[in-house]
PDB file of C-alpha atoms in Angstrom:
ATOM      1  CA  MET P   1       7.131  59.227 -28.990  1.00 47.00           C
ATOM      2  CA  SER P   2       6.020  58.654 -26.063  1.00 47.00           C
ATOM      3  CA  ARG P   3       8.086  60.986 -23.598  1.00 49.00           C
ATOM      4  CA  PRO P   4       7.433  64.283 -25.487  1.00 47.00           C
ATOM      5  CA  LEU P   5       3.862  63.697 -25.934  1.00 46.00           C
ATOM      6  CA  ALA P   6       3.079  63.094 -22.332  1.00 50.00           C
ATOM      7  CA  GLY P   7       4.619  66.491 -21.927  1.00 51.00           C
ATOM      8  CA  LEU P   8       1.323  68.282 -23.658  1.00 47.00           C
ATOM      9  CA  GLN P   9      -0.646  68.567 -20.346  1.00 53.00           C
ATOM     10  CA  THR P  10       2.543  70.088 -19.034  1.00 53.00           C
ATOM     11  CA  HIS P  11       2.886  72.700 -22.278  1.00 50.00           C
ATOM     12  CA  THR P  12      -1.134  73.383 -21.492  1.00 51.00           C
ATOM     13  CA  ASN P  13      -1.141  74.736 -17.638  1.00 55.00           C
ATOM     14  CA  THR P  14       2.111  76.424 -18.617  1.00 51.00           C
ATOM     15  CA  VAL P  15       0.238  78.374 -21.261  1.00 46.00           C
ATOM     16  CA  VAL P  16      -2.658  78.892 -18.708  1.00 46.00           C
ATOM     17  CA  CYS P  17      -0.811  80.265 -16.461  1.00 50.00           C
ATOM     18  CA  PHE P  18       1.098  82.857 -18.618  1.00 47.00           C
ATOM     19  CA  ILE P  19      -2.446  84.071 -19.964  1.00 48.00           C
ATOM     20  CA  LYS P  20      -3.351  85.036 -16.721  1.00 53.00           C
ATOM     21  CA  MET P  21      -0.051  86.883 -16.063  1.00 52.00           C
ATOM     22  CA  HIS P  22      -0.824  89.102 -18.771  1.00 48.00           C
ATOM     23  CA  SER P  23      -4.185  90.059 -18.580  1.00 48.00           C
ATOM     24  CA  ASP P  24      -4.166  93.495 -17.399  1.00 49.00           C
ATOM     25  CA  ALA P  25      -2.479  94.827 -20.971  1.00 45.00           C
ATOM     26  CA  SER P  26      -3.989  96.659 -23.331  1.00 50.00           C
ATOM     27  CA  SER P  27      -7.532  94.791 -24.563  1.00 54.00           C
ATOM     28  CA  LYS P  28      -6.063  95.014 -28.322  1.00 53.00           C
ATOM     29  CA  TYR P  29      -3.529  94.027 -27.608  1.00 54.00           C
ATOM     30  CA  ASN P  30      -4.799  91.201 -25.051  1.00 56.00           C
ATOM     31  CA  ASN P  31      -7.294  90.341 -27.052  1.00 59.00           C
ATOM     32  CA  PHE P  32      -4.356  89.826 -30.128  1.00 60.00           C
ATOM     33  CA  GLN P  33      -2.773  87.420 -27.807  1.00 62.00           C
ATOM     34  CA  LEU P  34      -5.756  85.647 -25.793  1.00 61.00           C
ATOM     35  CA  ASN P  35      -6.948  84.707 -29.184  1.00 63.00           C
ATOM     36  CA  SER P  36      -3.674  83.321 -30.480  1.00 65.00           C
ATOM     37  CA  HIS P  37      -2.987  81.311 -26.764  1.00 61.00           C
ATOM     38  CA  LEU P  38      -6.750  79.968 -26.739  1.00 64.00           C
ATOM     39  CA  SER P  39      -6.342  79.111 -30.700  1.00 69.00           C
ATOM     40  CA  THR P  40      -3.466  76.703 -30.034  1.00 69.00           C
ATOM     41  CA  LEU P  41      -4.606  75.785 -26.623  1.00 65.00           C
ATOM     42  CA  ALA P  42      -7.351  73.903 -28.858  1.00 67.00           C
ATOM     43  CA  SER P  43      -5.115  72.635 -31.175  1.00 70.00           C
ATOM     44  CA  ILE P  44      -3.014  71.342 -28.642  1.00 70.00           C
ATOM     45  CA  HIS P  45      -6.366  69.656 -25.881  1.00 65.00           C
ATOM     46  CA  LYS P  46      -7.355  68.070 -29.928  1.00 68.00           C
ATOM     47  CA  ILE P  47      -3.986  66.995 -30.359  1.00 68.00           C
ATOM     48  CA  TYR P  48      -4.100  65.572 -27.206  1.00 63.00           C
ATOM     49  CA  HIS P  49      -7.342  64.096 -26.826  1.00 65.00           C
ATOM     50  CA  THR P  50      -6.454  62.041 -30.499  1.00 65.00           C
ATOM     51  CA  LEU P  51      -3.393  60.958 -29.162  1.00 63.00           C
ATOM     52  CA  HIS P  52      -5.468  59.741 -26.281  1.00 64.00           C
ATOM     53  CA  ARG P  53      -7.494  58.023 -27.524  1.00 65.00           C
ATOM     54  CA  LEU P  54      -5.264  55.903 -29.536  1.00 60.00           C
ATOM     55  CA  ASN P  55      -3.346  54.904 -26.629  1.00 58.00           C
ATOM     56  CA  LEU P  56      -0.706  56.909 -27.288  1.00 50.00           C
ATOM     57  CA  THR P  57       0.175  58.785 -24.390  1.00 47.00           C
ATOM     58  CA  GLU P  58       0.344  56.426 -21.029  1.00 47.00           C
ATOM     59  CA  ASP P  59       3.111  58.270 -18.751  1.00 46.00           C
ATOM     60  CA  VAL P  60       6.039  55.904 -18.367  1.00 42.00           C
ATOM     61  CA  GLY P  61       7.297  56.904 -14.879  1.00 45.00           C
ATOM     62  CA  PRO P  62       9.226  54.525 -12.905  1.00 46.00           C
ATOM     63  CA  GLU P  63       7.439  51.748 -11.557  1.00 45.00           C
ATOM     64  CA  THR P  64       5.435  51.902 -15.702  1.00 45.00           C
ATOM     65  CA  HIS P  65       9.216  51.550 -16.933  1.00 45.00           C
ATOM     66  CA  GLY P  66       9.897  48.671 -14.344  1.00 45.00           C
ATOM     67  CA  THR P  67       6.786  47.018 -15.211  1.00 45.00           C
ATOM     68  CA  ALA P  68       7.278  47.875 -18.763  1.00 43.00           C
ATOM     69  CA  CYS P  69      10.939  46.057 -18.492  1.00 43.00           C
ATOM     70  CA  CYS P  70       9.235  42.751 -16.510  1.00 43.00           C
ATOM     71  CA  SER P  71       6.965  42.098 -19.221  1.00 45.00           C
ATOM     72  CA  ARG P  72       9.630  41.965 -21.997  1.00 48.00           C
ATOM     73  CA  ALA P  73       9.607  38.330 -23.325  1.00 50.00           C
ATOM     74  CA  MET P  74      11.658  35.518 -21.628  1.00 54.00           C
ATOM     75  CA  PRO P  75      13.791  34.559 -24.039  1.00 57.00           C
ATOM     76  CA  PRO P  76      13.339  30.597 -24.963  1.00 59.00           C
ATOM     77  CA  ARG P  77      14.698  28.178 -22.482  1.00 62.00           C
ATOM     78  CA  LYS P  78      18.088  25.888 -24.032  1.00 60.00           C
ATOM     79  CA  LYS P  79      17.097  21.899 -23.880  1.00 58.00           C
ATOM     80  CA  ARG P  80      18.867  20.105 -21.913  1.00 64.00           C
ATOM     81  CA  ARG P  81      21.142  17.925 -23.716  1.00 66.00           C
ATOM     82  CA  PRO P  82      20.840  14.037 -22.467  1.00 62.00           C
ATOM     83  CA  THR P  83      23.613  13.308 -20.658  1.00 68.00           C
ATOM     84  CA  ALA P  84      25.122   9.354 -20.602  1.00 64.00           C
ATOM     85  CA  GLY P  85      23.915   8.608 -17.295  1.00 64.00           C
ATOM     86  CA  ASP P  86      20.577   9.893 -19.511  1.00 64.00           C
ATOM     87  CA  ASP P  87      20.611   7.338 -21.946  1.00 64.00           C
ATOM     88  CA  LEU P  88      21.459   4.373 -19.560  1.00 68.00           C
ATOM     89  CA  SER P  89      18.258   5.564 -18.108  1.00 71.00           C
ATOM     90  CA  ALA P  90      16.284   5.249 -21.029  1.00 68.00           C
ATOM     91  CA  LYS P  91      18.338   2.178 -22.286  1.00 66.00           C
ATOM     92  CA  LYS P  92      17.227   0.190 -19.006  1.00 66.00           C
ATOM     93  CA  SER P  93      14.040   1.321 -19.054  1.00 70.00           C
ATOM     94  CA  ARG P  94      13.141   0.006 -22.345  1.00 70.00           C
ATOM     95  CA  GLN P  95      14.509  -2.971 -21.822  1.00 67.00           C
ATOM     96  CA  ASP P  96      12.633  -3.604 -18.441  1.00 67.00           C
ATOM     97  CA  ASN P  97       9.296  -2.664 -20.544  1.00 69.00           C
ATOM     98  CA  VAL P  98      10.530  -5.300 -22.956  1.00 62.00           C
ATOM     99  CA  TYR P  99      11.302  -7.966 -19.870  1.00 58.00           C
ATOM    100  CA  ARG P 100       7.850  -6.933 -18.919  1.00 64.00           C
ATOM    101  CA  LYS P 101       6.141  -7.796 -21.704  1.00 61.00           C
ATOM    102  CA  GLN P 102       7.336 -11.094 -21.632  1.00 60.00           C
ATOM    103  CA  GLU P 103       7.022 -11.708 -18.814  1.00 58.00           C
ATOM    104  CA  THR P 104       3.370 -11.238 -19.867  1.00 55.00           C
ATOM    105  CA  LEU P 105       3.349 -12.822 -22.276  1.00 50.00           C
ATOM    106  CA  GLN P 106       4.343 -16.150 -20.615  1.00 49.00           C
ATOM    107  CA  ILE P 107       2.062 -16.341 -17.460  1.00 50.00           C
ATOM    108  CA  GLN P 108      -0.870 -15.310 -20.137  1.00 51.00           C
ATOM    109  CA  GLU P 109       0.442 -18.650 -22.395  1.00 51.00           C
ATOM    110  CA  ALA P 110       1.547 -20.575 -18.616  1.00 56.00           C
ATOM    111  CA  GLU P 111      -2.601 -19.484 -18.127  1.00 70.00           C
ATOM    112  CA  ALA P 112      -4.034 -20.402 -21.103  1.00 88.00           C
ATOM    113  CA  PHE P 113      -5.424 -24.042 -21.798  1.00 91.00           C
ATOM    114  CA  SER P 114      -3.097 -26.052 -24.255  1.00 94.00           C
ATOM    115  CA  SER P 115      -4.574 -28.632 -26.670  1.00 94.00           C
ATOM    116  CA  LYS P 116      -0.855 -30.344 -26.805  1.00 95.00           C
ATOM    117  CA  ARG P 117       0.259 -30.169 -23.163  1.00 96.00           C
ATOM    118  CA  CYS P 118      -3.541 -31.389 -22.087  1.00 96.00           C
ATOM    119  CA  LEU P 119      -2.870 -34.419 -23.960  1.00 94.00           C
ATOM    120  CA  GLU P 120       1.471 -34.888 -23.365  1.00 95.00           C
ATOM    121  CA  TRP P 121      -0.376 -35.148 -20.013  1.00 96.00           C
ATOM    122  CA  PHE P 122      -3.686 -37.461 -20.763  1.00 96.00           C
ATOM    123  CA  TYR P 123      -0.186 -39.734 -21.659  1.00 95.00           C
ATOM    124  CA  GLU P 124       1.254 -39.297 -18.289  1.00 94.00           C
ATOM    125  CA  TYR P 125      -1.323 -41.362 -16.915  1.00 95.00           C
ATOM    126  CA  ALA P 126      -2.447 -43.960 -20.310  1.00 92.00           C
ATOM    127  CA  GLY P 127       1.036 -45.129 -21.032  1.00 79.00           C
ATOM    128  CA  PRO P 128       3.338 -44.758 -23.777  1.00 69.00           C
ATOM    129  CA  LYS P 129       1.002 -43.271 -27.220  1.00 58.00           C
ATOM    130  CA  LYS P 130       0.556 -45.205 -29.624  1.00 48.00           C
ATOM    131  CA  SER P 131      -1.131 -42.779 -31.803  1.00 42.00           C
ATOM    132  CA  ILE P 132      -2.899 -39.069 -31.077  1.00 42.00           C
ATOM    133  CA  ILE P 133      -6.030 -40.454 -31.728  1.00 42.00           C
ATOM    134  CA  THR P 134      -7.318 -43.930 -31.614  1.00 43.00           C
ATOM    135  CA  SER P 135      -5.236 -47.125 -30.603  1.00 40.00           C
ATOM    136  CA  GLU P 136      -3.906 -49.538 -32.330  1.00 39.00           C
ATOM    137  CA  SER P 137      -7.158 -52.024 -31.258  1.00 39.00           C
ATOM    138  CA  GLY P 138      -9.435 -48.914 -33.385  1.00 42.00           C
ATOM    139  CA  CYS P 139     -10.133 -47.515 -29.475  1.00 48.00           C
ATOM    140  CA  ASP P 140      -9.880 -44.184 -28.155  1.00 57.00           C
ATOM    141  CA  ASP P 141      -6.717 -44.558 -25.664  1.00 90.00           C
ATOM    142  CA  VAL P 142      -7.631 -44.801 -22.386  1.00 93.00           C
ATOM    143  CA  PHE P 143      -6.501 -45.242 -18.987  1.00 92.00           C
ATOM    144  CA  GLY P 144      -7.832 -47.338 -16.804  1.00 93.00           C
ATOM    145  CA  PRO P 145      -7.116 -48.647 -13.030  1.00 93.00           C
ATOM    146  CA  ASP P 146      -3.532 -48.302 -13.092  1.00 92.00           C
ATOM    147  CA  GLY P 147      -3.344 -45.009 -14.664  1.00 94.00           C
ATOM    148  CA  MET P 148      -5.610 -44.040 -12.209  1.00 95.00           C
ATOM    149  CA  GLU P 149      -4.583 -44.061  -8.998  1.00 95.00           C
ATOM    150  CA  LYS P 150      -1.747 -42.906 -10.491  1.00 96.00           C
ATOM    151  CA  PHE P 151      -3.584 -39.695 -11.557  1.00 97.00           C
ATOM    152  CA  CYS P 152      -6.169 -39.244  -8.347  1.00 97.00           C
ATOM    153  CA  GLU P 153      -2.363 -39.592  -6.017  1.00 96.00           C
ATOM    154  CA  ASP P 154      -0.968 -37.100  -8.199  1.00 97.00           C
ATOM    155  CA  ILE P 155      -3.353 -34.056  -7.652  1.00 97.00           C
ATOM    156  CA  GLY P 156      -4.200 -35.749  -3.803  1.00 97.00           C
ATOM    157  CA  VAL P 157      -8.019 -37.255  -4.274  1.00 96.00           C
ATOM    158  CA  GLU P 158      -8.984 -40.696  -3.037  1.00 95.00           C
ATOM    159  CA  PRO P 159     -10.406 -42.287  -5.356  1.00 93.00           C
ATOM    160  CA  GLU P 160     -13.798 -42.523  -3.694  1.00 92.00           C
ATOM    161  CA  ASN P 161     -13.661 -38.778  -2.601  1.00 95.00           C
ATOM    162  CA  VAL P 162     -16.825 -37.509  -4.401  1.00 96.00           C
ATOM    163  CA  VAL P 163     -14.969 -35.317  -5.966  1.00 97.00           C
ATOM    164  CA  MET P 164     -13.671 -37.646  -8.377  1.00 97.00           C
ATOM    165  CA  LEU P 165     -18.035 -38.404  -9.836  1.00 97.00           C
ATOM    166  CA  VAL P 166     -18.398 -34.978  -9.944  1.00 98.00           C
ATOM    167  CA  LEU P 167     -15.189 -34.675 -12.492  1.00 97.00           C
ATOM    168  CA  ALA P 168     -15.986 -37.995 -14.462  1.00 97.00           C
ATOM    169  CA  TRP P 169     -19.549 -35.784 -14.275  1.00 98.00           C
ATOM    170  CA  LYS P 170     -17.618 -33.580 -16.290  1.00 97.00           C
ATOM    171  CA  LEU P 171     -15.426 -35.165 -18.782  1.00 97.00           C
ATOM    172  CA  ASP P 172     -19.119 -37.155 -19.752  1.00 96.00           C
ATOM    173  CA  ALA P 173     -16.944 -40.493 -18.432  1.00 96.00           C
ATOM    174  CA  GLN P 174     -19.108 -43.747 -20.066  1.00 94.00           C
ATOM    175  CA  SER P 175     -16.751 -46.186 -17.220  1.00 92.00           C
ATOM    176  CA  MET P 176     -16.346 -46.030 -13.643  1.00 93.00           C
ATOM    177  CA  GLY P 177     -12.242 -46.565 -13.314  1.00 92.00           C
ATOM    178  CA  TYR P 178     -11.902 -44.674 -16.874  1.00 95.00           C
ATOM    179  CA  PHE P 179     -10.735 -41.821 -19.002  1.00 96.00           C
ATOM    180  CA  THR P 180     -10.256 -42.269 -22.643  1.00 96.00           C
ATOM    181  CA  LEU P 181      -8.678 -39.870 -24.160  1.00 96.00           C
ATOM    182  CA  GLN P 182     -11.691 -38.065 -26.250  1.00 95.00           C
ATOM    183  CA  GLU P 183     -13.319 -37.839 -23.198  1.00 96.00           C
ATOM    184  CA  TRP P 184     -10.204 -36.073 -21.470  1.00 97.00           C
ATOM    185  CA  LEU P 185      -9.563 -33.613 -23.738  1.00 96.00           C
ATOM    186  CA  LYS P 186     -13.308 -32.648 -24.169  1.00 95.00           C
ATOM    187  CA  GLY P 187     -13.608 -32.227 -20.217  1.00 96.00           C
ATOM    188  CA  MET P 188     -10.785 -31.157 -19.643  1.00 97.00           C
ATOM    189  CA  GLY P 189     -10.527 -28.326 -21.979  1.00 96.00           C
ATOM    190  CA  SER P 190     -14.194 -27.542 -20.607  1.00 95.00           C
ATOM    191  CA  LEU P 191     -12.638 -26.901 -17.051  1.00 96.00           C
ATOM    192  CA  GLN P 192      -9.762 -24.585 -18.633  1.00 96.00           C
ATOM    193  CA  CYS P 193      -6.772 -27.450 -17.036  1.00 97.00           C
ATOM    194  CA  ASP P 194      -4.112 -28.540 -19.094  1.00 96.00           C
ATOM    195  CA  SER P 195      -1.976 -29.698 -16.062  1.00 96.00           C
ATOM    196  CA  THR P 196      -1.959 -30.841 -12.303  1.00 96.00           C
ATOM    197  CA  GLU P 197      -1.515 -27.754 -11.052  1.00 96.00           C
ATOM    198  CA  LYS P 198      -4.285 -26.237 -13.015  1.00 97.00           C
ATOM    199  CA  LEU P 199      -6.765 -29.050 -11.803  1.00 97.00           C
ATOM    200  CA  ARG P 200      -5.884 -28.935  -8.184  1.00 97.00           C
ATOM    201  CA  ASN P 201      -6.788 -25.111  -8.135  1.00 96.00           C
ATOM    202  CA  SER P 202     -10.231 -25.963  -9.608  1.00 96.00           C
ATOM    203  CA  LEU P 203     -10.530 -28.521  -6.751  1.00 97.00           C
ATOM    204  CA  ASP P 204     -13.145 -26.022  -4.201  1.00 96.00           C
ATOM    205  CA  TYR P 205     -15.184 -25.501  -8.051  1.00 97.00           C
ATOM    206  CA  LEU P 206     -15.937 -29.187  -8.684  1.00 97.00           C
ATOM    207  CA  ARG P 207     -16.962 -29.763  -5.114  1.00 96.00           C
ATOM    208  CA  SER P 208     -18.851 -26.443  -4.752  1.00 96.00           C
ATOM    209  CA  VAL P 209     -20.941 -28.280  -8.074  1.00 96.00           C
ATOM    210  CA  LEU P 210     -22.845 -30.273  -5.715  1.00 96.00           C
ATOM    211  CA  ASN P 211     -24.191 -27.698  -3.886  1.00 96.00           C
ATOM    212  CA  ASP P 212     -26.398 -26.069  -6.225  1.00 96.00           C
ATOM    213  CA  ALA P 213     -29.758 -28.086  -6.106  1.00 96.00           C
ATOM    214  CA  THR P 214     -30.438 -28.881 -10.219  1.00 96.00           C
ATOM    215  CA  SER P 215     -26.185 -29.739 -10.637  1.00 97.00           C
ATOM    216  CA  PHE P 216     -26.512 -32.274  -7.627  1.00 98.00           C
ATOM    217  CA  LYS P 217     -29.716 -34.325  -9.667  1.00 97.00           C
ATOM    218  CA  LEU P 218     -27.690 -33.975 -12.998  1.00 98.00           C
ATOM    219  CA  VAL P 219     -24.195 -35.744 -10.259  1.00 98.00           C
ATOM    220  CA  TYR P 220     -26.924 -37.555  -8.801  1.00 98.00           C
ATOM    221  CA  ARG P 221     -28.465 -38.563 -12.307  1.00 97.00           C
ATOM    222  CA  TYR P 222     -25.386 -39.543 -13.802  1.00 98.00           C
ATOM    223  CA  ALA P 223     -23.506 -42.062 -11.196  1.00 97.00           C
ATOM    224  CA  PHE P 224     -26.137 -44.634 -11.574  1.00 97.00           C
ATOM    225  CA  ASP P 225     -25.032 -45.053 -15.140  1.00 95.00           C
ATOM    226  CA  PHE P 226     -21.541 -44.558 -14.917  1.00 96.00           C
ATOM    227  CA  ALA P 227     -21.539 -47.491 -11.825  1.00 95.00           C
ATOM    228  CA  ARG P 228     -24.009 -49.928 -13.160  1.00 94.00           C
ATOM    229  CA  GLU P 229     -21.682 -51.908 -15.554  1.00 92.00           C
ATOM    230  CA  LYS P 230     -22.543 -51.367 -18.990  1.00 87.00           C
ATOM    231  CA  ASP P 231     -24.390 -54.890 -19.669  1.00 89.00           C
ATOM    232  CA  GLN P 232     -27.151 -54.222 -17.209  1.00 92.00           C
ATOM    233  CA  ARG P 233     -30.277 -52.446 -16.943  1.00 93.00           C
ATOM    234  CA  SER P 234     -30.067 -52.063 -13.245  1.00 96.00           C
ATOM    235  CA  LEU P 235     -27.827 -51.040 -10.377  1.00 96.00           C
ATOM    236  CA  ASP P 236     -25.869 -54.459  -7.899  1.00 96.00           C
ATOM    237  CA  LEU P 237     -26.991 -53.575  -4.691  1.00 97.00           C
ATOM    238  CA  ASN P 238     -23.824 -53.457  -2.995  1.00 96.00           C
ATOM    239  CA  THR P 239     -23.049 -50.818  -5.856  1.00 96.00           C
ATOM    240  CA  ALA P 240     -25.374 -48.443  -5.314  1.00 97.00           C
ATOM    241  CA  LYS P 241     -24.890 -48.981  -2.032  1.00 97.00           C
ATOM    242  CA  CYS P 242     -21.692 -47.123  -2.161  1.00 96.00           C
ATOM    243  CA  MET P 243     -22.692 -43.960  -4.052  1.00 97.00           C
ATOM    244  CA  LEU P 244     -25.857 -43.176  -1.808  1.00 97.00           C
ATOM    245  CA  GLY P 245     -23.543 -42.974   0.855  1.00 96.00           C
ATOM    246  CA  LEU P 246     -21.121 -41.020  -1.689  1.00 96.00           C
ATOM    247  CA  LEU P 247     -24.364 -38.501  -2.054  1.00 97.00           C
ATOM    248  CA  LEU P 248     -26.483 -38.939   0.503  1.00 97.00           C
ATOM    249  CA  GLY P 249     -24.292 -39.515   3.186  1.00 95.00           C
ATOM    250  CA  LYS P 250     -23.710 -36.981   4.606  1.00 93.00           C
ATOM    251  CA  THR P 251     -26.529 -34.830   3.748  1.00 95.00           C
ATOM    252  CA  TRP P 252     -29.893 -37.354   4.179  1.00 97.00           C
ATOM    253  CA  PRO P 253     -29.880 -38.144   8.207  1.00 97.00           C
ATOM    254  CA  LEU P 254     -31.972 -40.840   6.765  1.00 97.00           C
ATOM    255  CA  PHE P 255     -29.577 -43.003   4.881  1.00 97.00           C
ATOM    256  CA  PRO P 256     -28.302 -44.675   7.728  1.00 97.00           C
ATOM    257  CA  VAL P 257     -31.238 -46.268   8.320  1.00 97.00           C
ATOM    258  CA  PHE P 258     -32.440 -46.723   4.429  1.00 98.00           C
ATOM    259  CA  ASN P 259     -28.882 -48.711   4.414  1.00 97.00           C
ATOM    260  CA  GLN P 260     -29.072 -50.873   6.778  1.00 97.00           C
ATOM    261  CA  PHE P 261     -33.483 -51.541   5.400  1.00 97.00           C
ATOM    262  CA  LEU P 262     -31.561 -52.719   1.925  1.00 97.00           C
ATOM    263  CA  GLU P 263     -28.911 -54.551   3.581  1.00 95.00           C
ATOM    264  CA  GLN P 264     -31.726 -56.740   5.324  1.00 95.00           C
ATOM    265  CA  SER P 265     -33.707 -56.504   2.085  1.00 95.00           C
ATOM    266  CA  LYS P 266     -34.404 -58.900  -0.813  1.00 94.00           C
ATOM    267  CA  TYR P 267     -33.122 -56.379  -3.162  1.00 96.00           C
ATOM    268  CA  LYS P 268     -30.145 -57.533  -5.071  1.00 96.00           C
ATOM    269  CA  VAL P 269     -30.358 -54.637  -7.558  1.00 97.00           C
ATOM    270  CA  ILE P 270     -31.355 -50.992  -7.915  1.00 97.00           C
ATOM    271  CA  ASN P 271     -33.001 -50.128 -11.579  1.00 97.00           C
ATOM    272  CA  LYS P 272     -32.946 -45.978 -12.238  1.00 97.00           C
ATOM    273  CA  ASP P 273     -36.358 -45.563 -11.602  1.00 97.00           C
ATOM    274  CA  GLN P 274     -36.293 -46.130  -7.871  1.00 98.00           C
ATOM    275  CA  TRP P 275     -32.206 -45.301  -8.102  1.00 98.00           C
ATOM    276  CA  CYS P 276     -34.620 -41.137  -8.683  1.00 97.00           C
ATOM    277  CA  ASN P 277     -37.152 -42.021  -6.251  1.00 97.00           C
ATOM    278  CA  VAL P 278     -34.655 -42.033  -4.164  1.00 98.00           C
ATOM    279  CA  LEU P 279     -33.257 -38.690  -4.231  1.00 98.00           C
ATOM    280  CA  GLU P 280     -36.774 -36.830  -4.289  1.00 97.00           C
ATOM    281  CA  PHE P 281     -38.264 -39.232  -1.203  1.00 98.00           C
ATOM    282  CA  SER P 282     -35.002 -37.792   0.372  1.00 97.00           C
ATOM    283  CA  ARG P 283     -35.573 -34.164  -0.764  1.00 96.00           C
ATOM    284  CA  THR P 284     -39.665 -34.283  -0.282  1.00 96.00           C
ATOM    285  CA  ILE P 285     -40.205 -36.039   2.917  1.00 97.00           C
ATOM    286  CA  ASN P 286     -39.909 -35.706   6.583  1.00 96.00           C
ATOM    287  CA  LEU P 287     -37.406 -37.180   8.871  1.00 95.00           C
ATOM    288  CA  ASP P 288     -40.428 -38.388  11.167  1.00 94.00           C
ATOM    289  CA  LEU P 289     -42.357 -39.494   6.873  1.00 95.00           C
ATOM    290  CA  SER P 290     -45.472 -38.305   8.823  1.00 94.00           C
ATOM    291  CA  ASN P 291     -45.915 -35.676   5.595  1.00 95.00           C
ATOM    292  CA  TYR P 292     -45.426 -39.442   2.709  1.00 96.00           C
ATOM    293  CA  ASP P 293     -48.458 -40.668   0.982  1.00 94.00           C
ATOM    294  CA  GLU P 294     -48.752 -44.351   0.768  1.00 87.00           C
ATOM    295  CA  ASP P 295     -50.863 -43.976  -1.775  1.00 88.00           C
ATOM    296  CA  GLY P 296     -49.123 -42.092  -3.862  1.00 88.00           C
ATOM    297  CA  ALA P 297     -46.801 -43.092  -6.630  1.00 91.00           C
ATOM    298  CA  TRP P 298     -43.605 -44.227  -4.777  1.00 96.00           C
ATOM    299  CA  PRO P 299     -42.124 -47.761  -6.090  1.00 96.00           C
ATOM    300  CA  VAL P 300     -42.297 -50.472  -3.809  1.00 96.00           C
ATOM    301  CA  LEU P 301     -38.944 -50.284  -2.649  1.00 97.00           C
ATOM    302  CA  LEU P 302     -39.757 -47.111  -0.429  1.00 97.00           C
ATOM    303  CA  ASP P 303     -43.294 -48.058   0.783  1.00 96.00           C
ATOM    304  CA  GLU P 304     -41.689 -50.911   1.890  1.00 97.00           C
ATOM    305  CA  PHE P 305     -39.545 -49.245   3.871  1.00 97.00           C
ATOM    306  CA  VAL P 306     -41.498 -47.243   5.448  1.00 97.00           C
ATOM    307  CA  GLU P 307     -43.379 -49.426   6.672  1.00 95.00           C
ATOM    308  CA  TRP P 308     -39.938 -50.636   7.792  1.00 96.00           C
ATOM    309  CA  TYR P 309     -38.993 -47.844   9.750  1.00 96.00           C
ATOM    310  CA  LYS P 310     -42.190 -47.419  11.252  1.00 93.00           C
ATOM    311  CA  ASP P 311     -42.405 -50.796  12.809  1.00 92.00           C
ATOM    312  CA  ARG P 312     -38.977 -50.046  14.055  1.00 90.00           C
ATOM    313  CA  GLU P 313     -39.385 -46.972  15.353  1.00 89.00           C
ATOM    314  CA  MET P 314     -42.736 -48.879  17.583  1.00 87.00           C
ATOM    315  CA  SER P 315     -40.882 -51.973  19.080  1.00 77.00           C
TER     316      SER P 315
END
């Protein structure tokens, strides 16, 4: 429909030329012809402009025709049918995903704390299991010095190492050289350790506990009750010197001198008040003892040490 309409403008131009060619004819005849052609021309223009407003008068030239051809919607692309190779690849991918999920679950299960594994681990050192909760004697199952020796060997730590004291504190063990089943399960549960390997990986953390002043003080106070005989209120002197060396030997420069004082002193035991004040003394008193107040609330043990030390330095 657009090709005939596109020629309306050309036809109009032809009519105008025709009118000019016959302008010299007789006036009556010419007027009649002119009015007729003008009427026709007005009708043509009216139709043209109406169609133009309706966008029906676009020329279709070679370029426009080419554009129209190119702008036609392309037919939808057909989906490629999966081949046998595609099916194998998809199947392999699904299998890999399943294997990865299984590996992830296995890793998570291995990393998660297991009370059952922890229990089995305990009985590697406690010997044959009499019962899960209590032994025949009615007491909690326990592993003692023999099991402790094997345990220390397995984790690669000497029994006298301070990290064993920190571990005992974490387990809230009540007797030196012994771990009960209840202490073991509760303490290892707090550490999330149910195997030798996991505990080995936690040794650096246990050592780092001593770097915190508050935690160190708790471990220090715990050590007194942990090391003393349960029927005694005080700590015998030899045990006290060993524990002080373990806790303060590397951090308090005056410890060797204080240890010498204890060896030559009249004291056979150290009570808890004296024990706690030794730590406070090591933290607050200068190495030359210049800020020590003899009238302060220090125990007599430390008054005697200061006096002994000053006499020693003067001589």
